[in-house]
Coordinates of C-alpha atoms and ligand atoms in Angstrom, one line a residue:
M17 CA 42.5 -13.0 -4.8
R18 CA 42.3 -11.8 -0.9
E19 CA 43.8 -8.4 -2.1
L20 CA 41.8 -7.6 -4.5
P21 CA 38.3 -4.7 -3.8
I22 CA 35.4 -6.0 -4.0
G23 CA 33.0 -4.6 -6.7
I24 CA 30.5 -2.4 -6.0
F25 CA 27.4 0.0 -8.6
D26 CA 24.4 1.9 -8.0
S27 CA 22.5 4.0 -10.8
G28 CA 24.5 6.9 -9.0
L29 CA 24.5 7.6 -5.1
G30 CA 22.2 6.0 -3.6
G31 CA 24.5 2.6 -3.4
L32 CA 26.7 4.5 -1.3
T33 CA 24.4 3.7 1.7
V34 CA 25.9 -0.3 1.2
A35 CA 28.8 0.7 0.5
G36 CA 29.7 2.2 3.3
E37 CA 27.6 -0.2 5.7
I38 CA 30.4 -2.9 3.9
V39 CA 33.0 -0.5 5.2
R40 CA 32.1 -0.8 8.4
A41 CA 31.6 -4.6 8.5
L42 CA 34.7 -4.7 6.7
P43 CA 36.8 -2.5 7.3
G44 CA 40.0 -4.4 6.1
E45 CA 39.0 -4.3 2.5
S46 CA 39.8 -2.0 -0.6
M47 CA 36.8 -1.4 -2.8
V48 CA 36.2 -0.3 -6.6
Y49 CA 33.1 1.4 -6.3
F50 CA 31.1 2.7 -9.3
G51 CA 28.5 5.4 -10.3
D52 CA 26.1 5.6 -13.0
T53 CA 24.9 9.0 -12.6
A54 CA 24.9 9.1 -16.2
R55 CA 21.4 7.3 -16.8
C56 CA 20.0 7.9 -13.1
P57 CA 17.3 7.2 -12.5
Y58 CA 17.3 3.5 -14.1
G59 CA 14.1 3.0 -12.0
P60 CA 11.8 3.9 -14.7
R61 CA 13.3 1.7 -18.0
D62 CA 12.6 -1.0 -19.2
Q63 CA 14.4 -4.0 -17.6
D64 CA 15.9 -5.0 -20.9
E65 CA 18.1 -1.4 -21.0
V66 CA 18.9 -2.1 -17.8
R67 CA 20.2 -5.2 -18.1
D68 CA 22.3 -4.1 -20.2
F69 CA 23.8 -2.3 -17.8
V70 CA 24.6 -4.6 -14.8
L71 CA 26.4 -6.3 -17.6
Q72 CA 28.6 -3.2 -19.1
I73 CA 29.6 -2.1 -15.1
G74 CA 29.4 -4.8 -13.6
T75 CA 32.1 -6.3 -17.2
W76 CA 33.9 -3.1 -16.1
L77 CA 34.2 -3.8 -12.5
S78 CA 35.3 -7.1 -14.1
L79 CA 38.3 -5.7 -15.5
R80 CA 39.7 -3.9 -12.8
P81 CA 39.5 -6.8 -11.3
V82 CA 37.6 -7.3 -8.2
K83 CA 37.1 -9.9 -6.3
L84 CA 32.7 -10.3 -5.7
I85 CA 30.4 -7.0 -7.0
V86 CA 27.3 -6.0 -4.6
I87 CA 25.3 -4.6 -6.8
A88 CA 24.1 -1.7 -4.8
C89 CA 20.1 -1.1 -6.2
N90 CA 17.5 -2.5 -6.4
T91 CA 16.1 -2.7 -9.6
A92 CA 19.9 -3.1 -11.0
T93 CA 18.9 -6.7 -9.4
A94 CA 15.9 -7.2 -10.0
A95 CA 16.4 -6.4 -13.8
G96 CA 19.8 -8.1 -13.9
L97 CA 21.3 -10.6 -11.0
E98 CA 20.4 -13.3 -12.0
L99 CA 21.7 -12.7 -15.0
A100 CA 25.6 -11.1 -13.6
K101 CA 26.1 -14.5 -11.3
R102 CA 25.4 -16.1 -15.3
T103 CA 28.7 -14.1 -16.3
F104 CA 31.0 -13.1 -14.3
D105 CA 33.6 -15.5 -12.8
V106 CA 33.7 -14.1 -9.4
P107 CA 30.1 -14.2 -6.5
V108 CA 27.9 -11.5 -7.7
I109 CA 25.3 -10.5 -4.5
G110 CA 22.5 -8.1 -5.1
V111 CA 20.2 -5.9 -2.4
V112 CA 16.9 -7.3 -2.3
E113 CA 17.4 -11.1 -1.1
P114 CA 19.2 -9.2 2.7
G115 CA 16.4 -6.7 2.4
A116 CA 13.8 -9.2 2.6
C117 CA 15.3 -11.8 5.0
A118 CA 15.7 -8.8 7.1
A119 CA 12.1 -8.2 7.2
V120 CA 10.9 -11.9 7.1
Q121 CA 13.0 -11.7 10.8
T122 CA 11.5 -8.2 12.1
T123 CA 7.8 -8.5 10.9
V124 CA 5.6 -10.1 13.4
N125 CA 1.8 -9.1 11.7
K126 CA 3.1 -10.7 9.2
R127 CA 2.1 -7.4 6.5
V128 CA 4.9 -6.4 5.1
G129 CA 5.8 -2.9 3.0
V130 CA 7.7 -2.2 0.7
I131 CA 9.0 0.8 -1.4
G132 CA 10.6 1.0 -4.2
T133 CA 10.7 2.6 -7.9
V134 CA 8.3 1.4 -10.8
G135 CA 10.9 -0.8 -11.7
T136 CA 12.0 -2.6 -8.7
V137 CA 8.5 -2.9 -7.5
D138 CA 6.4 -4.0 -11.0
S139 CA 9.6 -6.7 -11.1
G140 CA 7.6 -8.5 -8.2
A141 CA 10.6 -9.3 -6.4
Y142 CA 10.3 -8.7 -3.3
S143 CA 7.2 -10.5 -2.5
A144 CA 8.3 -13.6 -4.2
A145 CA 11.8 -13.3 -2.1
V146 CA 9.7 -12.8 0.9
R147 CA 7.5 -15.8 -0.9
A148 CA 10.4 -17.8 -0.4
L149 CA 10.9 -17.2 2.8
D150 CA 8.0 -17.3 4.9
A151 CA 4.8 -17.8 2.6
E152 CA 2.8 -16.7 5.5
V153 CA 3.9 -13.4 5.3
T154 CA 2.0 -9.9 3.6
V155 CA 3.5 -8.0 1.4
F156 CA 1.5 -4.5 0.7
S157 CA 4.2 -2.8 -2.1
V158 CA 4.1 1.1 -3.6
A159 CA 6.4 2.7 -6.0
T160 CA 7.6 5.9 -4.8
P161 CA 9.3 6.6 -7.3
R162 CA 9.7 10.7 -6.7
F163 CA 12.3 10.2 -3.3
V164 CA 15.6 8.6 -5.3
D165 CA 14.4 12.3 -6.7
V166 CA 14.1 13.8 -4.2
V167 CA 17.6 12.5 -2.7
E168 CA 19.1 13.2 -5.9
Q169 CA 18.6 16.9 -6.4
G170 CA 18.3 17.4 -2.8
L171 CA 21.7 16.8 -2.1
R172 CA 23.1 19.0 -5.3
L173 CA 20.4 21.7 -3.7
G174 CA 21.5 21.3 0.3
D175 CA 24.9 21.7 2.3
G176 CA 23.9 19.5 5.6
T177 CA 22.1 16.5 6.2
L178 CA 19.7 15.7 3.3
E179 CA 16.6 14.9 5.9
D180 CA 18.0 19.2 8.0
W181 CA 17.8 20.1 4.2
L182 CA 14.6 18.5 4.3
A183 CA 13.3 19.9 7.5
E184 CA 14.5 23.6 6.6
M185 CA 14.2 23.3 2.9
G186 CA 11.9 20.8 1.4
D187 CA 8.4 22.3 1.6
V188 CA 10.0 25.4 -0.3
Y189 CA 11.4 23.6 -2.7
I190 CA 9.8 20.2 -3.3
R191 CA 6.3 20.5 -5.3
P192 CA 3.9 19.5 -3.2
S193 CA 6.0 19.3 -1.0
F194 CA 8.0 16.3 0.9
Y195 CA 5.6 15.6 3.3
E196 CA 2.5 15.7 1.6
M197 CA 4.2 13.4 -1.5
A198 CA 5.7 11.1 1.1
R199 CA 2.3 11.0 2.8
H200 CA 0.5 10.4 -0.8
Y201 CA 2.9 7.1 -1.1
L202 CA 2.9 6.3 2.1
D203 CA -0.5 6.4 3.8
P204 CA -2.3 3.2 2.5
L205 CA 0.4 1.4 3.3
K206 CA -0.6 2.6 6.7
R207 CA -4.2 1.5 6.2
S208 CA -2.6 -1.8 5.3
G209 CA -1.6 -2.5 8.9
I210 CA 1.8 -3.1 7.9
D211 CA 4.4 -3.9 11.0
T212 CA 7.9 -3.1 8.5
L213 CA 8.6 -0.9 6.0
V214 CA 11.1 -2.1 3.3
L215 CA 13.5 0.8 2.3
G216 CA 13.5 -0.6 -1.1
C217 CA 16.2 1.7 -2.5
T218 CA 19.1 2.3 -0.9
H219 CA 18.5 5.8 -1.9
F220 CA 16.2 6.4 -0.2
P221 CA 18.2 4.7 3.6
L222 CA 19.2 9.3 3.3
L223 CA 15.7 9.7 3.4
A224 CA 14.8 7.1 6.5
G225 CA 14.5 10.5 9.2
P226 CA 11.7 11.7 6.9
I227 CA 9.9 8.6 6.2
Q228 CA 10.0 7.5 10.1
Q229 CA 8.0 10.7 10.5
V230 CA 5.4 9.8 8.2
V231 CA 4.7 6.2 8.3
G232 CA 4.7 6.4 12.7
P233 CA 6.7 5.2 15.2
K234 CA 4.9 1.9 15.3
V235 CA 6.4 0.7 11.9
R236 CA 10.2 -0.6 11.4
L237 CA 12.0 0.4 8.8
I238 CA 14.5 -2.0 7.2
S239 CA 17.7 -0.8 5.1
S240 CA 18.9 -3.9 3.3
A241 CA 22.4 -2.3 3.5
G242 CA 23.1 -3.7 6.8
E243 CA 22.3 -8.0 5.6
T244 CA 24.1 -7.2 2.2
A245 CA 27.2 -5.9 4.4
R246 CA 26.9 -9.0 6.6
E247 CA 26.2 -11.5 3.5
V248 CA 29.0 -10.6 2.0
A249 CA 31.5 -10.9 4.6
E250 CA 29.9 -13.9 5.0
V251 CA 30.8 -15.7 1.0
L252 CA 34.1 -13.7 1.6
S253 CA 34.8 -16.0 4.5
T254 CA 33.7 -18.5 3.1
L255 CA 36.0 -19.0 -0.4
G256 CA 38.6 -18.2 2.1
H257 CA 38.9 -14.6 0.2
L258 CA 38.6 -12.5 3.1
A259 CA 41.7 -9.9 2.8
D260 CA 45.1 -9.9 5.3
S261 CA 43.9 -7.6 8.1
D262 CA 47.7 -6.2 7.7
A263 CA 47.1 -5.7 4.2
E264 CA 46.5 -1.5 2.1
R265 CA 43.2 -0.4 2.0
T266 CA 42.9 1.3 -1.2
E267 CA 39.2 2.9 -2.4
V268 CA 38.5 4.6 -6.2
F269 CA 35.5 5.9 -7.0
A270 CA 34.1 6.3 -10.5
T271 CA 31.4 8.5 -12.1
T272 CA 30.1 8.0 -16.0
G273 CA 28.7 11.9 -14.4
D274 CA 30.7 14.7 -13.4
A275 CA 33.9 13.4 -10.9
E276 CA 34.0 15.7 -9.4
E277 CA 30.8 16.4 -8.0
F278 CA 30.5 12.7 -7.3
A279 CA 33.3 12.9 -4.9
R280 CA 31.3 16.4 -3.3
L281 CA 28.7 15.2 -3.3
G282 CA 29.6 10.9 -2.5
A283 CA 31.3 12.6 1.3
R284 CA 28.0 14.2 2.0
V285 CA 26.5 10.4 1.5
L286 CA 29.0 9.2 2.7
G287 CA 30.2 11.4 5.7
R288 CA 33.4 11.7 5.2
P289 CA 35.7 12.8 2.5
L290 CA 36.7 10.4 -1.1
A291 CA 39.6 10.5 -2.1
S292 CA 38.5 11.7 -5.0
A293 CA 36.9 10.8 -8.4
Q294 CA 37.0 9.0 -11.7
H295 CA 35.0 9.5 -14.8
V296 CA 34.3 7.1 -17.0
D297 CA 32.9 7.6 -20.7
L298 CA 29.5 6.1 -21.4
A299 CA 30.9 5.4 -25.1
E300 CA 33.4 3.4 -23.6
L301 CA 31.3 1.6 -21.4
E302 CA 29.0 0.5 -23.9
C303 CA 31.2 -0.6 -26.4
L304 CA 31.9 -3.2 -23.3
V305 CA 29.3 -5.5 -24.4
P306 CA 29.6 -6.8 -27.9
P307 CA 26.1 -6.4 -29.3
E308 CA 25.6 -9.8 -29.3
R309 CA 25.5 -10.1 -25.7
R310 CA 22.9 -7.2 -25.0
S311 CA 19.4 -8.1 -23.7
N312 CA 18.8 -4.0 -25.6
A313 CA 17.4 -4.7 -29.2
A314 CA 17.8 -0.9 -30.1
A315 CA 21.1 -1.0 -28.1
S316 CA 22.7 -2.7 -31.1
D317 CA 22.7 0.8 -33.3
E318 CA 25.9 1.6 -31.7
E319 CA 27.4 -0.8 -33.0
E320 CA 29.5 0.8 -35.7
T321 CA 30.9 3.2 -33.1
C322 CA 32.1 0.7 -30.9
V323 CA 36.1 -0.3 -32.3
Ligands
DGL416 N1 19.4 3.1 -5.8 C1 18.6 2.6 -7.1 C2 18.0 1.4 -6.2 O1 18.1 1.0 -5.3 C3 17.1 3.7 -7.4 C4 17.5 4.2 -8.4 C5 17.2 4.6 -9.5 O2 15.6 4.8 -9.8 O3 17.9 4.7 -10.7 O4 16.4 0.6 -6.9

């Protein structure tokens, strides 16, 4: 068990911000990262559909096998964490609770903002997680779906860091400009008097600089990546499943999108080259979960194509 990799997944490249923190915290651990780029974004999708994606990717990872699964996507955590915990034999960790925990520890005036996808915000997962930790904290949530597009598209368009690209080109290529859009999303939160803002989507740490510029220096930004990595370390250590320090470390990257592009863009997010990425066919992935276990009724039409 100790030598098995940690499985991590997201709708695309954003979960690599969490993977990077896990590698920093646990440099001896092997990892398998799955980015469901072909079906990104998850944010506007129905919760049942996202739950099915969680089952499919969790099953794919379990077959590798892996010793622990990290749902490095807030939308998928909000929709499918409980189901995944019941379904898979290994521990499953999401990113909402770690983010809520970090926010509660940070806020002084007990006014916390959360930005995320429509799916995450509508689920009320952050408000519930924060309330469970400290009932005196008030949560102000705003869905900022276009930030996901900015990250996914911006990584494809520019060459340097995403932040440089936004500073130099973001106002030319994005309509309305990034800063106009960000002010439209974030000004109401500023007016609510928040002192802490949770980046409730794993894509958003890549926009931390520009977001900080818009909310101002007095608002502390929280990304759940660091706290999630700490939880992974704690769970593995408690179970006695941490890798041996002299074990050989491996990294596998898989995507439902274009493998070559994923490796190139992933390298930009992680800030180092990726060995390579493998392509996983969507039809093959969908067939991993039998129709009777699916949440999404429409998906049962695919039944006949699975052999
Ligand atoms: N990275 C995902 C999250 O944390 C969202 C991106 C998407 O909409 O797929 O919610």
